[in-house]
Short mmCIF file of C-alpha atoms in Angstrom, two decimals:
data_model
loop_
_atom_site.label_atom_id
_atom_site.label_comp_id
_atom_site.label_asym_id
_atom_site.label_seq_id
_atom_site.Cartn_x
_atom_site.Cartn_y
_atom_site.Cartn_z
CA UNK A 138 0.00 0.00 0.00
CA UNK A 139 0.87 3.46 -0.83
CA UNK A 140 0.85 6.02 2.17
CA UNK A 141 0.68 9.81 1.30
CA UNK A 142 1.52 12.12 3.85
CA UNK A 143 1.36 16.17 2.94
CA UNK A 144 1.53 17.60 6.33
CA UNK A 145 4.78 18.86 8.28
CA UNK A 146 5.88 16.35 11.36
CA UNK A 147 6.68 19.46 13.53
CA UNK A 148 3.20 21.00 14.12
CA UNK A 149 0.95 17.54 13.39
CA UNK A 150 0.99 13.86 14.41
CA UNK A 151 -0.11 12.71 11.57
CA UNK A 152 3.36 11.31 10.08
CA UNK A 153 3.45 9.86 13.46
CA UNK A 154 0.43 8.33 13.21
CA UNK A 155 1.38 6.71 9.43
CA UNK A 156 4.17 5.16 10.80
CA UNK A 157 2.89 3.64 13.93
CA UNK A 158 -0.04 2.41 11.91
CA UNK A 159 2.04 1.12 8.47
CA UNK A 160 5.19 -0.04 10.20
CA UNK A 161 3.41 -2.16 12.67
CA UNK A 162 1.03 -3.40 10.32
CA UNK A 163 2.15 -4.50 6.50
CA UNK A 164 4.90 -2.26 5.69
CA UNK A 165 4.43 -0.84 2.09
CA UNK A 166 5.51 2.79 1.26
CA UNK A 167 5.32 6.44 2.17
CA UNK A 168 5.48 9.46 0.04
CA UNK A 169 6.13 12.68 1.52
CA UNK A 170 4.34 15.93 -0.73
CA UNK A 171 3.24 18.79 0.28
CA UNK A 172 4.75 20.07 4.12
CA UNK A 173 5.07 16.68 4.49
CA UNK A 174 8.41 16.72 2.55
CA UNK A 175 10.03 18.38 5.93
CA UNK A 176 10.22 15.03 7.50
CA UNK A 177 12.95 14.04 4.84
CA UNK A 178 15.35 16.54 6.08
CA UNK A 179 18.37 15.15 7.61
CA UNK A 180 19.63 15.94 11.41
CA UNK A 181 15.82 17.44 12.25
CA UNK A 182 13.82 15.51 14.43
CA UNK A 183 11.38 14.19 12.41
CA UNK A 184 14.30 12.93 9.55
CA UNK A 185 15.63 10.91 12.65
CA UNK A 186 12.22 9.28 12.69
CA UNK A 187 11.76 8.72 9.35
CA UNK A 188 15.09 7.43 9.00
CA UNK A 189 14.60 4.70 11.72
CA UNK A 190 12.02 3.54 9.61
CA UNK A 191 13.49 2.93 6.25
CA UNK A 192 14.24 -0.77 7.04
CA UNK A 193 10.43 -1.40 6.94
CA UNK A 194 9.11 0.62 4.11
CA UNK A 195 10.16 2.54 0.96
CA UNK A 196 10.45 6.33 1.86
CA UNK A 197 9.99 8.89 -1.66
CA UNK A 198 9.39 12.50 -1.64
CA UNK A 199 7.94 14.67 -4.29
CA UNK A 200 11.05 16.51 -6.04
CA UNK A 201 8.75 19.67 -6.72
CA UNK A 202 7.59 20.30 -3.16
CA UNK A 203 11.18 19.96 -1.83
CA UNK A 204 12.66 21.91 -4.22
CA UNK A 205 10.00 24.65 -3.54
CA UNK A 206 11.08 24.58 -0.10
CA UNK A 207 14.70 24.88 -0.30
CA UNK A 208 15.48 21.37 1.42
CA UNK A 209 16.95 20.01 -1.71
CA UNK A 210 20.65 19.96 0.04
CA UNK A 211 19.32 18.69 3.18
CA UNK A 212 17.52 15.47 2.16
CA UNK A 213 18.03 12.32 4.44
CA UNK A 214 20.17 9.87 2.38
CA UNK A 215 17.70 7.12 1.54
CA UNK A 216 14.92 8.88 0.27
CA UNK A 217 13.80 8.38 -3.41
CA UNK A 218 12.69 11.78 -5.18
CA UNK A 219 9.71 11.57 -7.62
CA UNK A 220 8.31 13.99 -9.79
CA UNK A 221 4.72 14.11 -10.46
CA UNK A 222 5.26 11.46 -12.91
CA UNK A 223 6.92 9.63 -10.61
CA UNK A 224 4.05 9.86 -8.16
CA UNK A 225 1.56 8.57 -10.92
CA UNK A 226 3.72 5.38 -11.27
CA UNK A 227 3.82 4.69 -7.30
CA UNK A 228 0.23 4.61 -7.64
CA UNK A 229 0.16 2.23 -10.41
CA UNK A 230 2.67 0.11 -9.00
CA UNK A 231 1.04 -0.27 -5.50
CA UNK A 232 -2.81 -1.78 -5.43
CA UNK A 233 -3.90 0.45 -3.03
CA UNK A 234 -3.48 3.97 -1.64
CA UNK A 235 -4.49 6.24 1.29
CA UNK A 236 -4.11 9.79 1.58
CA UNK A 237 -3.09 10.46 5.65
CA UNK A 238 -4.99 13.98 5.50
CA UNK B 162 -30.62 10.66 -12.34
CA UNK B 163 -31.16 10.91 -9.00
CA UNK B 164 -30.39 14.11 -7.55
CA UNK B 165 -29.32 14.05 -4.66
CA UNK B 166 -27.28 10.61 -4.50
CA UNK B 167 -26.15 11.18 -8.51
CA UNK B 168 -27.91 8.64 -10.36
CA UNK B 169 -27.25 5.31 -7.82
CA UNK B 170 -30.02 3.35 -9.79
CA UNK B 171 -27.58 3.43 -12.74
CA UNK B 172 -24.97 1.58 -10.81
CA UNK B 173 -26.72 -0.71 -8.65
CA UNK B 174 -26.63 -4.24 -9.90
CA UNK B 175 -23.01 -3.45 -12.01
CA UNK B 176 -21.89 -6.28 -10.05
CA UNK B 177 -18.24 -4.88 -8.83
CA UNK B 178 -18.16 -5.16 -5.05
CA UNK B 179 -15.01 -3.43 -3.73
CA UNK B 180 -13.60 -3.30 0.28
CA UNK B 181 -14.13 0.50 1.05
CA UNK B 182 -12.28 2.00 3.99
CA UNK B 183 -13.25 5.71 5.20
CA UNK B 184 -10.85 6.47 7.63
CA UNK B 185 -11.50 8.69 10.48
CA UNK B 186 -9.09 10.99 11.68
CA UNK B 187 -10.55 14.43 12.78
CA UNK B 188 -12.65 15.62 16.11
CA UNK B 189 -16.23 16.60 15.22
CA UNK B 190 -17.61 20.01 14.70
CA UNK B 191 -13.90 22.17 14.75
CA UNK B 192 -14.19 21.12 11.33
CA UNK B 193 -16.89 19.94 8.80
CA UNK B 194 -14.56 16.75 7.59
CA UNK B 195 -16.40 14.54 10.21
CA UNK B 196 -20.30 15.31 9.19
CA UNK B 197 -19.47 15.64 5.72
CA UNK B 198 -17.39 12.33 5.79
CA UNK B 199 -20.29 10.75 7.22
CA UNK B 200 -22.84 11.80 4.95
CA UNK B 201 -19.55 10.06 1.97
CA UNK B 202 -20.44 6.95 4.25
CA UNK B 203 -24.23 7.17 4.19
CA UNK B 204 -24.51 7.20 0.26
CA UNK B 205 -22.04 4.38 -0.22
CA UNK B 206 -24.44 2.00 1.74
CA UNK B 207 -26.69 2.41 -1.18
CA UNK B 208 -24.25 1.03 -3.68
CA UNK B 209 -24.18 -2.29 -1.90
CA UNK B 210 -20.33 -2.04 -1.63
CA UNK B 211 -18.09 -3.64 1.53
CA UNK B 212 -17.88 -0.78 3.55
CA UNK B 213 -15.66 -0.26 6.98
CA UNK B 214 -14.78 2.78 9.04
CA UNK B 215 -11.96 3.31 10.63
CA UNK B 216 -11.20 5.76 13.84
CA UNK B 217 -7.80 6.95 14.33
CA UNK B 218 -6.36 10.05 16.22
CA UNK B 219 -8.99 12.92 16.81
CA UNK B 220 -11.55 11.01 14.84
CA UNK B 221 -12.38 8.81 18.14
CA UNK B 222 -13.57 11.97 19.70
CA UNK B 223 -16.36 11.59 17.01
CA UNK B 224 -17.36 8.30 19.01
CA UNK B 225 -17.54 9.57 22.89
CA UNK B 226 -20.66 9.80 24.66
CA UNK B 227 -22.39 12.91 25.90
CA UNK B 228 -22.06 15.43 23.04
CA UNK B 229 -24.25 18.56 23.02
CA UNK B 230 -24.21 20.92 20.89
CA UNK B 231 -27.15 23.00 21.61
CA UNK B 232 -25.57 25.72 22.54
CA UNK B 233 -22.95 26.17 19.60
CA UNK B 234 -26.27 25.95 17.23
CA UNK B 235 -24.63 23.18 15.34
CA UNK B 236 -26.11 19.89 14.85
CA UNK B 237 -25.41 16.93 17.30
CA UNK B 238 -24.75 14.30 14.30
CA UNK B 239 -23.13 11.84 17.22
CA UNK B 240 -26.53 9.58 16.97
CA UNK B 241 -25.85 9.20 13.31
CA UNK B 242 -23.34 6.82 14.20
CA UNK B 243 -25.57 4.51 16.13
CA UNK B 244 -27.60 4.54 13.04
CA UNK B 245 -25.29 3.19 10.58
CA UNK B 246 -26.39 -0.67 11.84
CA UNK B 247 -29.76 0.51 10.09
CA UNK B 248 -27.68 0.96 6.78
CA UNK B 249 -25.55 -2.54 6.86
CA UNK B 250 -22.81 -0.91 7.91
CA UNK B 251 -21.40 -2.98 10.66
CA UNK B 252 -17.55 -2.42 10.74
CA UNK B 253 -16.63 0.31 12.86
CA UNK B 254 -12.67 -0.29 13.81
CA UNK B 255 -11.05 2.08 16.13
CA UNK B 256 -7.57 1.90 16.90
CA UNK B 257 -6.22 0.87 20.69
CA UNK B 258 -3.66 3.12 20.96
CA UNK B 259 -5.40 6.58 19.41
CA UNK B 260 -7.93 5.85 22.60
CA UNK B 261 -5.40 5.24 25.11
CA UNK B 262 -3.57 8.31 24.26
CA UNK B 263 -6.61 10.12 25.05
CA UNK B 264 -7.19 8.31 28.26
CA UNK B 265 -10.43 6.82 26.77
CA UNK B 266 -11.73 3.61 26.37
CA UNK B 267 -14.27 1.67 24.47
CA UNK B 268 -17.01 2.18 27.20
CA UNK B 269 -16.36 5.85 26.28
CA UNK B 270 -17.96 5.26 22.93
CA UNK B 271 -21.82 5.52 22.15
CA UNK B 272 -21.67 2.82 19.34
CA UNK B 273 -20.02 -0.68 19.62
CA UNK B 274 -16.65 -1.20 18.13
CA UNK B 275 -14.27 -3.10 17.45
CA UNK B 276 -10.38 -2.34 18.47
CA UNK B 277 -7.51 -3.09 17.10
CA UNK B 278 -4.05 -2.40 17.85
CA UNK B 279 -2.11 -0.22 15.28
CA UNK B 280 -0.72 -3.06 13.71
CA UNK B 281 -3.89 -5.06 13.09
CA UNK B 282 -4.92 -1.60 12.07
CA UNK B 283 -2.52 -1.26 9.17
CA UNK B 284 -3.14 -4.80 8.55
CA UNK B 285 -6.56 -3.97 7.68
CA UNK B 286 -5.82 -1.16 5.40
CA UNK B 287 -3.32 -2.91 3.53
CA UNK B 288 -6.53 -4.94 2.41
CA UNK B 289 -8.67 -3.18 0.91
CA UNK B 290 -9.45 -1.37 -2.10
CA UNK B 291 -10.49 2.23 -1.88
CA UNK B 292 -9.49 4.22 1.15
CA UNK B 293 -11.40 7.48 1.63
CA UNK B 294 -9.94 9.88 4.65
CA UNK B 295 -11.80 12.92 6.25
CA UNK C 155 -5.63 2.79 -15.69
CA UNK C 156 -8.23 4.64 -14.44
CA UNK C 157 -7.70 6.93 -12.29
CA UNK C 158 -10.39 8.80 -9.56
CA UNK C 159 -9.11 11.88 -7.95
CA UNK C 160 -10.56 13.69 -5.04
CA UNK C 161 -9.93 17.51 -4.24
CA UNK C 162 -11.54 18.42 -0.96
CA UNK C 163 -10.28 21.36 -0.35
CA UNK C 164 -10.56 24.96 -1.86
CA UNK C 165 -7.95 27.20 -4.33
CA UNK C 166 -4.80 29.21 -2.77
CA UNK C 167 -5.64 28.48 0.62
CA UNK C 168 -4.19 24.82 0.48
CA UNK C 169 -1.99 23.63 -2.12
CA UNK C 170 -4.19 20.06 -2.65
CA UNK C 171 -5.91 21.34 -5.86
CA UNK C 172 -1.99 22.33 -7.09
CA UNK C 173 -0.89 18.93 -5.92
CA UNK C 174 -4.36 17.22 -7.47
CA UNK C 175 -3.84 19.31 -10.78
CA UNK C 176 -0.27 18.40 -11.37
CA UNK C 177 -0.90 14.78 -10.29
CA UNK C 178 -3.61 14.86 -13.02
CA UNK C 179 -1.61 16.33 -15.91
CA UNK C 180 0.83 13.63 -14.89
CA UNK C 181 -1.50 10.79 -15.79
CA UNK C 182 -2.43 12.05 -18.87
CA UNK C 183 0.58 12.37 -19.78
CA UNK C 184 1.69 8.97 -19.30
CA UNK C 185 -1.31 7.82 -21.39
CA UNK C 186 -3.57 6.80 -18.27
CA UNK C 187 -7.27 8.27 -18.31
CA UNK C 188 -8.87 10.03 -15.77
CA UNK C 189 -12.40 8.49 -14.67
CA UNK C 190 -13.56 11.60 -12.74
CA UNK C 191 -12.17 14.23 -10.58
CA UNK C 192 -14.53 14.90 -7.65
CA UNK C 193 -14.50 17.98 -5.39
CA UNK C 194 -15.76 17.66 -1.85
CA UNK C 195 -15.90 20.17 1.19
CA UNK C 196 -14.32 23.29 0.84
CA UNK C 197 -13.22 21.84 -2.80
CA UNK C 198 -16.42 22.69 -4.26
CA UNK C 199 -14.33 26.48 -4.22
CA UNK C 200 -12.75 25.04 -7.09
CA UNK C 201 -16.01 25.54 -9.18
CA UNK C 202 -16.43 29.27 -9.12
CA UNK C 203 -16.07 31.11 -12.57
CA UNK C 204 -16.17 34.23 -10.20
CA UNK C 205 -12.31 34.09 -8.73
CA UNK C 206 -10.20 36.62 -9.90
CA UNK C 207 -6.45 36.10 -9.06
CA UNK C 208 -3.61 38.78 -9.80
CA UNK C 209 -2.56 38.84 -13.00
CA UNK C 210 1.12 37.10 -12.19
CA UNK C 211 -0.67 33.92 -10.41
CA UNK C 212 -2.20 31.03 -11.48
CA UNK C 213 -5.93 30.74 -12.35
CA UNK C 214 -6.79 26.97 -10.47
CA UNK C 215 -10.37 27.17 -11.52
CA UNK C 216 -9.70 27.89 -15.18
CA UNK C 217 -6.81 25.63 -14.85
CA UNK C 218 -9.36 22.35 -14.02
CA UNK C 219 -11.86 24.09 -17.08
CA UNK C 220 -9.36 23.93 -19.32
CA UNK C 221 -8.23 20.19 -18.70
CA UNK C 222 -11.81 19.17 -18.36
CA UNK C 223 -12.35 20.77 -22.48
CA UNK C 224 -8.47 19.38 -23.68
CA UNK C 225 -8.77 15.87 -22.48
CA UNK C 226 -12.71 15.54 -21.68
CA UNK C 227 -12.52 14.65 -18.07
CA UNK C 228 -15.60 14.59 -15.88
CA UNK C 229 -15.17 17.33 -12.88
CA UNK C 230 -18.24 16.51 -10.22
CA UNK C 231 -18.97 19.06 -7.74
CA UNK C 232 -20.72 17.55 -4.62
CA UNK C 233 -24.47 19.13 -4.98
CA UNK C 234 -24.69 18.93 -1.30
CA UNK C 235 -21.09 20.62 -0.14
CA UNK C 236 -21.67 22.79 -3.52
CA UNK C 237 -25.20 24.44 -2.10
CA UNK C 238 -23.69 25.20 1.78
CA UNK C 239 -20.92 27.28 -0.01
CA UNK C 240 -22.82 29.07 -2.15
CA UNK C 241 -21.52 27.39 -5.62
CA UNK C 242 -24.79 26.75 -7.73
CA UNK C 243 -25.05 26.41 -11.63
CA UNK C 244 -25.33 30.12 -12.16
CA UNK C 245 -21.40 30.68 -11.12
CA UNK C 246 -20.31 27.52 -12.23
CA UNK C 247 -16.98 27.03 -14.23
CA UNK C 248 -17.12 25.64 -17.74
CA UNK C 249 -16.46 22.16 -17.79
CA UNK C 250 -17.60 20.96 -14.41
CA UNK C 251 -21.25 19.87 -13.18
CA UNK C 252 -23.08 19.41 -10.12
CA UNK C 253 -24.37 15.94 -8.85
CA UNK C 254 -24.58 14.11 -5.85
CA UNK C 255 -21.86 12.33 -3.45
CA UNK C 256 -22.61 8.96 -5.38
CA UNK C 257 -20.83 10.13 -8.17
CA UNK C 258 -18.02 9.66 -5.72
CA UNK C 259 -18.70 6.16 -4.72
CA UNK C 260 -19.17 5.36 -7.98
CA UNK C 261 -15.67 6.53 -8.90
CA UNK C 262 -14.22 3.95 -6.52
CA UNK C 263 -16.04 1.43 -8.03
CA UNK C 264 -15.03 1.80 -11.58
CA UNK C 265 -11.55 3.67 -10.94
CA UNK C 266 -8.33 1.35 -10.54
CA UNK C 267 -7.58 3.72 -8.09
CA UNK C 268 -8.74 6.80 -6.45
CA UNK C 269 -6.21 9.10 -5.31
CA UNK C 270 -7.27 11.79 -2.63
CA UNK C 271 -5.74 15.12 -2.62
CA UNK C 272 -6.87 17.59 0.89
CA UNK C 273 -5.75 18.49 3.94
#
């Protein structure tokens, strides 16, 4: 299953509340978009979470929304950038996929 | 066509029944997501489709006993819930650890439910086919 | 494949109509079709042929209008959400049309996927 996450980690739980739910239960993958791209950045808080989770499922963030941001230098090794294209094919590839609004 | 539920007659009987999730995830009445998610739920017992909700975070405050809203002029749709039975929709999954972060327990909840831990949770998810949050 | 995609939430406020608009152009462009796009709570804003941005912005509602005439894609506002905010057929957008929340269900149904885009 494909997990979307668009908000940021520092003001909501919901990132939190993907990975408690996703790692415990079937693994699968997360892609970050939106605010939610902030938990890729390396040495934050959130990046320390995300990274401790990379052995159980597939971590991507949207290229676009990073970029926008100006995190593009301080992405947590690991993470796979997409582009919108890219996002179309995780969808494809994965049967199923929930939004974590 | 059917106005208000957009022309269901046209798809009942097309034979494709798919596992439906709407997943839960914000407090009533702060914000609309919760009555207007419901009313997502109500329709899609009409389409005679496999249909499940799921609690998680704030959403289980959309479960607790007691609410009244009289006096914010809003309307109390907490009884909805206990009506869903009445449209074959059965599966109401909350997750343990959302209540027991908020110091609440099933007995806190007007409707019966079933809990799961976050892992059975995500188990659950992983298996179906259209996942709808609010 | 099919796609469904769901926009719940209004323009320039949140970015989920960007996000659901780019996604969209995306999978056209890799040859998939789009089954419906369906706007729900405050994405029923997306509707209005009355917004006016700035000149040096983006237009998001003639943006959707304008993908709805190219490629022919069905854009469903939610008749209920659509009436509490005040979007009715007289300031309707070209290319999208009111119905009910079954529309919705029905997109799950005969979508491969549905992909939801809010906040």
């Amino acid at each position: 299953m494909l997990h979307i996450v668009n908000k940021s980690p520092f003001e909501n739980t919901t990132l939190a509340s993907c990975l408690r739910v996703v790692c415990k239960g079937g693994g699968g993958a997360l892609l970050l978009i939106e605010d939610g791209v902030y938990a890729a950045t390396k040495n934050s808080v959130a990046g320390n979470a995300v990274h401790d989770v990379m052995g159980d499922i597939q971590v991507y963030a949207l290229w676009p929304d990073v970029e926008a941001r100006g995190i593009q230098d301080r992405v947590l090794e690991g993470v796979k950038m997409v582009d919108y294209g890219g996002f179309v094919d995780l969808v494809v590839e994965h049967s199923n996929v929930q939004s974590w609004l | 066509m059917n106005e208000t539920t957009g022309g269901i007659e046209d798809d009942e009987g097309s034979g494709i029944v798919k596992k439906f999730m709407f997943v839960n995830r914000k407090a009533p009445y702060g914000t609309i997501y919760a009555l207007e998610g419901l009313e997502v739920v109500l329709i899609s017992a009409a389409f005679d489709q496999d249909v499940s909700m799921a609690f998680l975070d704030d959403g289980v405050y959309q479960l607790v006993k007691g609410q009244h809203t009289k006096a914010l002029a809003v309307k109390n749709f907490s009884p909805t819930y206990r009506a869903l039975e009445g449209y074959d929709i059965e599966k109401l999954y909350v997750e343990r650890e959302s209540l027991e972060m908020r110091g609440l327990n099933a007995d806190d909840l007007l409707v019966p439910v079933e809990v799961l831990s976050s892992a059975a949770m995500g188990d659950l998810m992983k298996t179906q086919d259209v996942v709808i949050g609010f | 494949m099919k796609f469904g995609i769901m926009v719940n939430e209004g323009p320039y406020t949140h970015q989920a109509t960007d996000s659901a608009y780019q996604f969209a152009k995306a999978t056209l462009e890799k040859g998939h079709q789009i089954y419906r796009v369906f706007f729900y709570h405050d994405g029923v804003n997306n509707a209005t042929r009355l917004t006016e941005p700035p000149q040096d912005d983006r237009n998001v509602v003639a943006r959707w209008s304008k993908l709805a005439e190219e490629h022919g894609i069905d854009l469903v506002v939610c008749v209920a959400a659509a009436l509490r905010r005040g979007i009715c057929d007289e300031n309707l957008a070209p290319g999208f049309r009111i119905s009910g929340l079954g529309q919705l269900v029905e997109a799950g149904i005969q979508a491969d996927r549905l992909v939801v885009f809010g906040d």
